[in-house]
XYZ file of C-alpha atoms in Angstrom:
424
model
C 0.000 0.000 0.000
C 1.241 3.488 -0.831
C 2.737 5.245 2.170
C 1.180 8.503 3.395
C 3.266 11.664 3.323
C 3.613 11.632 7.113
C 4.876 8.041 6.937
C 7.512 9.020 4.399
C 8.572 11.965 6.560
C 8.843 9.597 9.528
C 11.130 7.268 7.559
C 13.244 10.182 6.314
C 13.600 11.573 9.837
C 14.981 8.401 11.422
C 17.006 7.269 8.407
C 18.749 10.643 8.285
C 19.424 10.622 12.019
C 20.952 7.137 11.868
C 23.163 8.010 8.887
C 24.269 11.288 10.495
C 25.204 9.530 13.724
C 27.156 6.923 11.753
C 29.076 9.672 9.943
C 30.088 11.209 13.274
C 31.120 8.052 15.123
C 31.992 5.486 12.435
C 33.305 7.549 9.513
C 34.902 10.467 11.315
C 37.873 11.630 9.238
C 36.730 9.847 6.083
C 36.684 12.686 3.554
C 34.040 11.110 1.350
C 31.579 10.942 4.257
C 32.225 13.802 6.671
C 33.068 16.352 3.973
C 31.253 15.530 0.760
C 28.252 13.563 2.065
C 27.689 15.927 4.977
C 28.202 18.953 2.729
C 25.646 17.597 0.285
C 23.152 17.005 3.108
C 23.751 20.493 4.482
C 23.166 22.041 1.069
C 20.031 19.997 0.358
C 18.582 20.648 3.812
C 19.291 24.358 3.562
C 17.651 24.568 0.142
C 14.552 22.797 1.417
C 14.146 25.123 4.411
C 14.721 28.135 2.143
C 12.088 26.791 -0.237
C 9.595 26.587 2.601
C 10.472 30.063 3.879
C 10.065 31.374 0.337
C 6.350 30.658 0.684
C 5.859 32.057 4.176
C 5.584 35.835 3.609
C 3.221 35.746 0.592
C 1.223 32.919 2.177
C 0.745 34.848 5.425
C -0.268 38.061 3.670
C -2.624 36.473 1.162
C -4.229 34.066 3.641
C -5.018 36.800 6.174
C -6.518 39.062 3.508
C -8.636 36.161 2.250
C -9.611 35.251 5.793
C -10.939 38.759 6.443
C -12.772 39.194 3.138
C -14.423 35.798 3.701
C -16.011 37.054 6.926
C -19.654 37.637 6.093
C -20.087 39.839 9.154
C -17.188 42.250 9.640
C -18.019 42.493 13.353
C -16.979 38.843 13.526
C -13.409 39.993 12.905
C -13.230 41.724 16.262
C -14.723 38.729 18.023
C -12.543 36.234 16.166
C -9.386 38.270 16.681
C -10.148 38.817 20.348
C -10.720 35.120 21.011
C -7.597 34.040 19.134
C -5.358 36.644 20.762
C -6.703 35.918 24.255
C -6.289 32.151 23.919
C -2.715 32.529 22.659
C -1.795 34.722 25.635
C -3.565 32.425 28.132
C -1.846 29.388 26.603
C 1.576 31.031 26.958
C 0.912 32.118 30.545
C -0.155 28.583 31.510
C 2.998 27.162 29.880
C 5.259 29.639 31.711
C 3.585 28.944 35.055
C 3.899 25.182 34.574
C 7.536 25.402 33.451
C 8.595 27.600 36.378
C 6.775 25.308 38.810
C 8.447 22.196 37.375
C 11.815 23.958 37.325
C 11.584 25.021 40.976
C 10.537 21.500 42.005
C 13.155 19.501 40.048
C 15.910 22.148 40.067
C 17.744 21.107 36.852
C 21.497 21.684 37.031
C 21.615 21.845 40.845
C 24.416 19.269 41.059
C 26.243 20.216 37.882
C 28.907 22.548 39.374
C 29.755 23.888 35.939
C 31.311 27.201 37.002
C 34.638 27.614 35.237
C 34.169 24.578 32.976
C 33.085 26.490 29.887
C 35.203 28.773 27.770
C 34.785 32.413 28.667
C 35.053 33.343 25.011
C 31.263 33.316 24.854
C 30.017 36.881 25.011
C 26.548 38.351 24.842
C 25.698 41.538 23.034
C 24.218 44.066 25.439
C 20.504 44.217 24.861
C 17.301 45.046 26.635
C 14.198 43.072 27.430
C 11.512 43.780 24.823
C 9.289 46.686 25.843
C 5.604 45.817 25.366
C 4.869 49.392 24.295
C 7.677 49.340 21.720
C 6.392 46.001 20.478
C 2.952 47.533 19.892
C 4.311 50.720 18.286
C 6.543 48.745 15.905
C 3.576 46.756 14.586
C 2.808 49.712 12.296
C 5.443 49.655 9.506
C 6.907 52.877 8.142
C 8.158 51.051 5.067
C 6.012 48.142 3.796
C 8.712 46.987 1.380
C 11.182 46.680 4.246
C 8.613 44.789 6.327
C 8.184 42.215 3.549
C 11.918 42.013 2.858
C 12.802 41.451 6.524
C 9.880 39.073 7.106
C 8.536 41.051 10.088
C 5.441 38.960 10.730
C 3.660 41.404 13.045
C 3.969 44.203 10.496
C 2.909 41.929 7.635
C -0.116 40.767 9.607
C -1.038 44.399 10.340
C -0.845 45.329 6.641
C -2.862 42.279 5.641
C -5.581 43.145 8.152
C -5.765 46.720 6.823
C -5.938 45.447 3.243
C -8.709 42.992 4.059
C -10.745 45.605 5.931
C -10.316 48.081 3.051
C -11.560 45.511 0.513
C -14.507 44.718 2.775
C -15.346 48.433 2.952
C -15.629 48.607 -0.862
C -18.671 46.303 -0.789
C -19.544 45.084 -4.307
C -16.792 47.202 -5.879
C -14.218 45.047 -4.108
C -15.257 41.973 -6.100
C -12.269 41.999 -8.503
C -9.813 42.396 -5.610
C -11.459 39.525 -3.739
C -11.193 37.274 -6.810
C -7.538 38.248 -7.248
C -6.605 37.414 -3.667
C -8.572 34.169 -3.725
C -6.789 33.109 -6.891
C -3.462 34.062 -5.303
C -4.428 31.962 -2.276
C -5.167 28.962 -4.508
C -1.780 29.398 -6.188
C -0.069 29.496 -2.794
C -1.873 26.329 -1.698
C -0.749 24.578 -4.883
C 2.832 25.687 -4.250
C 2.587 24.379 -0.689
C 1.490 21.002 -2.031
C 4.394 20.867 -4.476
C 6.965 21.796 -1.837
C 5.493 19.349 0.678
C 5.967 16.519 -1.796
C 9.714 17.113 -1.292
C 9.417 17.051 2.512
C 10.658 13.460 3.054
C 13.909 14.263 1.194
C 14.349 17.606 2.954
C 13.747 16.064 6.362
C 16.209 13.268 5.533
C 18.951 15.808 4.730
C 18.241 17.919 7.818
C 18.427 14.891 10.106
C 21.784 13.838 8.642
C 23.126 17.241 9.690
C 21.732 16.860 13.197
C 23.057 13.339 13.725
C 26.532 14.303 12.501
C 26.955 17.304 14.815
C 25.714 16.066 18.211
C 28.425 16.177 20.896
C 27.910 13.103 23.078
C 30.029 14.383 25.957
C 28.121 17.640 26.183
C 24.807 15.827 25.975
C 25.747 13.538 28.851
C 26.738 16.455 31.104
C 23.289 18.023 30.806
C 21.206 14.875 30.310
C 18.876 15.675 33.204
C 18.165 19.178 31.910
C 17.494 17.970 28.364
C 15.271 15.135 29.619
C 13.214 17.544 31.717
C 12.693 19.995 28.855
C 11.821 17.270 26.365
C 9.524 15.449 28.806
C 7.548 18.599 29.543
C 7.252 19.549 25.874
C 6.182 16.021 24.951
C 3.521 16.189 27.673
C 2.305 19.499 26.245
C 2.132 18.095 22.703
C 0.642 14.665 23.358
C -1.422 15.207 26.507
C -2.209 18.848 27.319
C -3.299 20.072 23.873
C -5.293 16.962 22.877
C -7.096 17.050 26.237
C -7.916 20.767 25.931
C -9.247 20.252 22.402
C -11.236 17.239 23.552
C -12.811 19.107 26.467
C -13.748 22.177 24.433
C -14.632 20.795 20.993
C -15.601 17.156 21.458
C -12.823 15.967 19.120
C -11.209 12.894 20.648
C -7.578 13.370 21.757
C -6.475 10.395 19.653
C -8.199 11.851 16.608
C -6.541 15.240 17.145
C -3.143 13.550 17.391
C -3.741 11.687 14.121
C -4.532 14.938 12.377
C -1.391 16.651 13.694
C 1.016 13.751 13.063
C 2.474 15.199 9.853
C 2.736 18.622 11.479
C 4.635 17.227 14.467
C 7.136 15.326 12.329
C 7.728 18.269 10.024
C 8.244 20.740 12.869
C 10.652 18.331 14.587
C 12.835 18.324 11.498
C 12.763 22.035 10.622
C 12.620 23.488 14.185
C 10.913 26.509 12.625
C 7.412 27.738 13.447
C 7.432 29.975 10.365
C 8.539 27.176 8.054
C 5.726 24.997 9.418
C 2.986 27.572 8.668
C 1.976 25.876 5.386
C 1.729 22.490 7.105
C -0.293 23.946 9.989
C -2.683 25.591 7.515
C -3.168 22.306 5.709
C -3.665 20.396 8.956
C -6.417 22.773 10.062
C -8.275 23.193 6.782
C -7.853 19.797 5.106
C -7.773 17.423 8.075
C -9.674 19.053 10.944
C -11.994 21.031 8.687
C -11.442 24.490 10.171
C -12.648 27.279 7.863
C -10.037 29.196 5.893
C -11.188 32.470 7.472
C -10.249 31.207 10.955
C -7.053 29.406 9.912
C -5.927 32.219 7.614
C -6.031 34.706 10.459
C -5.027 32.540 13.425
C -2.089 30.519 12.077
C 0.220 33.405 11.031
C -0.616 35.230 14.257
C 0.153 32.081 16.250
C 3.492 31.557 14.501
C 4.467 35.008 15.753
C 3.072 35.165 19.285
C 1.906 31.703 20.414
C 5.226 30.547 21.822
C 4.267 28.183 24.620
C 7.057 25.774 23.652
C 9.659 28.545 23.662
C 8.356 29.700 27.050
C 8.855 26.247 28.562
C 12.279 25.924 26.946
C 13.748 29.263 28.041
C 12.244 29.040 31.538
C 13.881 25.675 32.246
C 17.108 26.685 30.476
C 17.426 29.784 32.660
C 16.813 27.835 35.859
C 19.350 25.222 34.719
C 22.075 27.819 34.067
C 21.353 29.608 37.347
C 21.640 26.353 39.316
C 24.625 25.001 37.371
C 26.675 28.114 38.098
C 25.678 28.385 41.751
C 23.284 31.332 41.405
C 19.852 29.748 41.961
C 16.743 31.819 41.339
C 14.741 32.410 44.505
C 10.956 32.383 44.739
C 10.814 36.180 45.111
C 12.134 36.596 41.564
C 9.738 34.122 39.947
C 7.049 36.652 38.991
C 9.549 39.009 37.370
C 11.161 36.081 35.560
C 7.767 34.882 34.314
C 6.788 38.320 33.000
C 10.137 38.700 31.238
C 9.760 35.265 29.640
C 6.259 36.214 28.412
C 7.628 39.297 26.628
C 10.622 37.411 25.246
C 8.578 34.487 23.973
C 6.197 36.787 22.090
C 9.190 38.490 20.498
C 11.023 35.241 19.699
C 11.579 34.609 16.018
C 9.815 31.562 14.576
C 13.063 30.274 13.104
C 15.615 27.627 14.156
C 17.754 28.904 17.022
C 15.270 31.587 18.076
C 14.944 30.047 21.527
C 18.657 30.072 22.350
C 18.869 33.748 21.370
C 16.108 34.507 23.858
C 17.940 32.494 26.523
C 21.021 34.618 25.886
C 19.039 37.832 26.330
C 17.476 36.506 29.532
C 20.834 35.446 31.013
C 22.144 38.934 30.374
C 19.096 40.586 31.928
C 19.318 38.453 35.078
C 23.096 38.860 35.436
C 23.743 35.143 35.027
C 27.099 33.845 33.676
C 27.212 34.216 29.876
C 29.241 30.988 29.725
C 25.992 29.152 30.332
C 24.831 30.085 26.853
C 27.467 27.765 25.352
C 25.951 24.805 27.202
C 22.387 25.730 26.259
C 23.448 26.218 22.633
C 25.180 22.828 22.539
C 21.874 21.004 23.020
C 19.634 23.670 21.506
C 18.834 21.671 18.376
C 17.233 18.879 20.404
C 15.210 21.177 22.662
C 14.322 23.506 19.798
C 12.818 20.648 17.805
C 10.350 19.786 20.543
C 9.562 23.361 21.537
C 8.726 24.147 17.893
C 6.375 21.166 17.795
C 4.720 22.427 20.967
C 4.317 25.870 19.393
C 2.711 24.681 16.163
C 0.471 22.040 17.747
C -0.624 24.814 20.114
C -1.526 26.922 17.067
C -3.641 24.069 15.761
C -5.317 23.507 19.128
C -6.184 27.179 19.665
C -7.553 27.632 16.151
C -9.603 24.455 16.445
C -11.132 25.709 19.703
C -11.846 29.140 18.191
C -13.382 27.578 15.070
C -15.642 25.399 17.195
C -16.828 28.393 19.223
C -17.575 30.250 15.964
C -19.200 27.213 14.268
C -16.494 27.438 11.615
C -15.600 23.734 11.370
C -16.989 22.793 7.960
C -19.130 19.694 7.519
C -17.801 19.218 3.998
C -14.188 19.258 5.154
C -14.931 16.916 8.036
C -16.366 14.384 5.621
C -12.958 14.204 3.957
C -11.034 13.606 7.173
C -10.906 9.790 7.148
C -9.203 9.830 3.751
C -6.770 12.529 4.868
C -5.459 10.498 7.787
C -5.329 7.073 6.158
C -2.000 5.358 6.728
C -0.476 2.181 5.435
């Protein structure tokens, strides 16, 4: 029987990881393997991620415009936006609270005694914690071309919302513009399908890179910290979100997990919330049956500000570094730490490595040893994979809940679900 796309991605993920590990430990020093083969994998993986990112900016802009013009009642925009925004913030706050609680209970890094064991060559650029008022002010772009060129998602979302509202205000005269954007949206969906057909090969190449660069000694020294982060993120992905969706929408947790299987595997391999936007859109609209108006608005917004996985990651990483270097965080500082993490997680880029950058900023703000960033960075790829999956599955969960509350889960799309999740 023909394998499903998610099955092929699964095979590519583990095959690449095994080959990459073999290159590091069995063929180390063999030019053909660790230079040419690894170089080829790096090039192929980089091209695949770039191909995905190529779609992100136009997909976000077009999908949000289409989502707004599809709203029959423009007052629904305020209600829909309010629900989505509120649920994203609540989700992040719950994740931060849970992570800080777990961190204070298990105290990762308490017995590490790592002070002086890491090169002091690691330096952090002086920076400041994101100001919520600056974040709001910067949403309005002064140069739209620059916003598109830099991929500033908040500014792109703002422009798309304005465009959609303007087209809505034209009433019947906006018909040609609506047709144009809907055609552009169909083109983007077709491009997503074409690129996704290459996903198994892209994932295979990315996993070869990962397997060939893991430092076993470093991993062993922080095994407890990594295990705690991964365990909590796995709980969030496979237990917390499915249960919340089940309680609020009636969709069985097992069914929700089946629908998000491809999304989870893809996000594990790319470690990029932005790169996973097309997959998240397809998961919501094609598999769960969420309307395009809800998904088109909620998914790009979630990729920018729904960072529950990043929140868990940077909270536990900060506690680990503080404990490992003999400067534990006391309970009096927890609230301030939590608020800072909330601001940082909203401002975190939805790209690979975004989490470790935020950890670096947080270490600087709290006066913790910058050497700790080297340790966090050494295992970032593992943690980042799972925190990205938590982010994107959270996007799917929130948008499913919002769609259910708005009666925007289409009967026609639901009828196609069994075929969409068929596996060999």
